[in-house]
Amino acid sequence: MKPSFSGLLSALLPLALSGPALADVSHSIQGRFGVAYTQGPGASRGQAEPLFEGRYTTTIDHQADNGMRFRFELGVMFGNLDPDRRPLSPFESRASAADRRN
């Protein structure tokens, strides 16, 4: 029998909630949305593609009794955006940005 996602979530939820008693825990949720327009050479019509990305990160900071500080980050990322894609100004095109990188 395979464990279900809800079973895994219910098993991990008490650990996540008890974490602040053991260490400083912070959670981060980020989202980006956009649209890409592509048109092939010689094509009369272009195509719009929806883009999205979601990130969830949990950071755990713990200071040991001897003063050493430990930091752990666990993150999940999903979507169809290229991680290197950055926002461009309206006056800049993807082609000119690619030319600068080469």
mmCIF file of C-alpha atoms in Angstrom:
data_model
loop_
_atom_site.group_PDB
_atom_site.id
_atom_site.type_symbol
_atom_site.label_atom_id
_atom_site.label_comp_id
_atom_site.label_asym_id
_atom_site.label_seq_id
_atom_site.Cartn_x
_atom_site.Cartn_y
_atom_site.Cartn_z
ATOM 1 C CA MET A 1 0.000 0.000 0.000
ATOM 2 C CA LYS A 2 1.413 3.389 -0.988
ATOM 3 C CA PRO A 3 1.282 6.257 1.529
ATOM 4 C CA SER A 4 -0.921 9.112 0.406
ATOM 5 C CA PHE A 5 0.091 12.769 0.247
ATOM 6 C CA SER A 6 -2.422 13.650 2.973
ATOM 7 C CA GLY A 7 -0.987 10.910 5.201
ATOM 8 C CA LEU A 8 2.506 12.294 4.724
ATOM 9 C CA LEU A 9 1.274 15.821 5.379
ATOM 10 C CA SER A 10 -0.498 14.793 8.590
ATOM 11 C CA ALA A 11 2.675 13.032 9.767
ATOM 12 C CA LEU A 12 4.922 16.038 9.050
ATOM 13 C CA LEU A 13 2.555 18.733 10.331
ATOM 14 C CA PRO A 14 3.212 18.065 14.061
ATOM 15 C CA LEU A 15 6.955 18.189 13.402
ATOM 16 C CA ALA A 16 6.621 21.497 11.577
ATOM 17 C CA LEU A 17 4.514 22.982 14.365
ATOM 18 C CA SER A 18 6.850 21.764 17.117
ATOM 19 C CA GLY A 19 9.892 23.181 15.316
ATOM 20 C CA PRO A 20 9.719 26.652 16.927
ATOM 21 C CA ALA A 21 10.190 25.041 20.342
ATOM 22 C CA LEU A 22 13.481 23.547 19.141
ATOM 23 C CA ALA A 23 14.852 26.338 16.919
ATOM 24 C CA ASP A 24 13.944 29.514 15.053
ATOM 25 C CA VAL A 25 11.897 28.500 12.015
ATOM 26 C CA SER A 26 10.788 30.755 9.182
ATOM 27 C CA HIS A 27 8.699 29.988 6.124
ATOM 28 C CA SER A 28 8.765 31.773 2.787
ATOM 29 C CA ILE A 29 6.277 31.487 -0.076
ATOM 30 C CA GLN A 30 6.949 33.234 -3.384
ATOM 31 C CA GLY A 31 5.119 33.258 -6.693
ATOM 32 C CA ARG A 32 5.735 34.720 -10.132
ATOM 33 C CA PHE A 33 3.351 34.815 -13.070
ATOM 34 C CA GLY A 34 3.715 36.053 -16.609
ATOM 35 C CA VAL A 35 3.153 35.492 -20.310
ATOM 36 C CA ALA A 36 5.737 34.761 -23.002
ATOM 37 C CA TYR A 37 5.053 35.602 -26.631
ATOM 38 C CA THR A 38 6.934 33.639 -29.269
ATOM 39 C CA GLN A 39 6.890 33.860 -33.023
ATOM 40 C CA GLY A 40 8.944 31.581 -35.233
ATOM 41 C CA PRO A 41 10.836 32.805 -38.297
ATOM 42 C CA GLY A 42 8.515 33.099 -41.268
ATOM 43 C CA ALA A 43 5.421 32.554 -39.126
ATOM 44 C CA SER A 44 2.609 35.022 -39.560
ATOM 45 C CA ARG A 45 1.115 34.401 -36.126
ATOM 46 C CA GLY A 46 2.735 34.201 -32.726
ATOM 47 C CA GLN A 47 1.800 32.173 -29.708
ATOM 48 C CA ALA A 48 1.327 33.270 -26.095
ATOM 49 C CA GLU A 49 2.328 30.890 -23.304
ATOM 50 C CA PRO A 50 1.412 31.344 -19.634
ATOM 51 C CA LEU A 51 4.396 31.186 -17.269
ATOM 52 C CA PHE A 52 4.378 30.520 -13.545
ATOM 53 C CA GLU A 53 6.714 29.641 -10.722
ATOM 54 C CA GLY A 54 6.123 28.863 -7.081
ATOM 55 C CA ARG A 55 8.682 28.496 -4.294
ATOM 56 C CA TYR A 56 8.328 27.366 -0.716
ATOM 57 C CA THR A 57 11.317 27.519 1.636
ATOM 58 C CA THR A 58 11.630 26.554 5.296
ATOM 59 C CA THR A 59 14.660 27.871 7.175
ATOM 60 C CA ILE A 60 15.701 26.474 10.550
ATOM 61 C CA ASP A 61 18.264 28.347 12.683
ATOM 62 C CA HIS A 62 19.607 26.668 15.803
ATOM 63 C CA GLN A 63 22.301 27.778 18.212
ATOM 64 C CA ALA A 64 23.992 24.943 20.107
ATOM 65 C CA ASP A 65 25.004 25.180 23.761
ATOM 66 C CA ASN A 66 28.639 25.724 22.759
ATOM 67 C CA GLY A 67 27.687 28.791 20.687
ATOM 68 C CA MET A 68 27.862 27.189 17.247
ATOM 69 C CA ARG A 69 25.047 28.258 14.989
ATOM 70 C CA PHE A 70 23.458 25.889 12.464
ATOM 71 C CA ARG A 71 21.200 26.891 9.587
ATOM 72 C CA PHE A 72 19.259 24.478 7.400
ATOM 73 C CA GLU A 73 17.129 25.393 4.412
ATOM 74 C CA LEU A 74 14.677 23.110 2.698
ATOM 75 C CA GLY A 75 13.028 24.393 -0.452
ATOM 76 C CA VAL A 76 10.636 23.262 -3.143
ATOM 77 C CA MET A 77 10.291 24.974 -6.517
ATOM 78 C CA PHE A 78 7.823 24.230 -9.301
ATOM 79 C CA GLY A 79 6.732 25.878 -12.510
ATOM 80 C CA ASN A 80 7.743 26.422 -16.103
ATOM 81 C CA LEU A 81 9.877 29.566 -15.743
ATOM 82 C CA ASP A 82 13.581 29.417 -16.532
ATOM 83 C CA PRO A 83 15.400 30.075 -13.202
ATOM 84 C CA ASP A 84 17.773 32.482 -14.971
ATOM 85 C CA ARG A 85 14.941 34.523 -16.478
ATOM 86 C CA ARG A 86 14.876 38.000 -15.023
ATOM 87 C CA PRO A 87 12.326 40.761 -15.598
ATOM 88 C CA LEU A 88 13.183 43.035 -18.531
ATOM 89 C CA SER A 89 12.235 46.637 -19.113
ATOM 90 C CA PRO A 90 9.687 47.329 -21.877
ATOM 91 C CA PHE A 91 12.497 48.800 -24.027
ATOM 92 C CA GLU A 92 14.664 45.689 -23.880
ATOM 93 C CA SER A 93 14.119 42.547 -25.928
ATOM 94 C CA ARG A 94 15.135 38.960 -25.245
ATOM 95 C CA ALA A 95 17.437 39.037 -28.288
ATOM 96 C CA SER A 96 19.389 42.051 -27.016
ATOM 97 C CA ALA A 97 19.679 40.461 -23.552
ATOM 98 C CA ALA A 98 21.035 37.245 -25.111
ATOM 99 C CA ASP A 99 23.558 39.215 -27.201
ATOM 100 C CA ARG A 100 24.956 40.872 -24.062
ATOM 101 C CA ARG A 101 25.525 37.489 -22.388
ATOM 102 C CA ASN A 102 27.643 36.171 -25.296
#
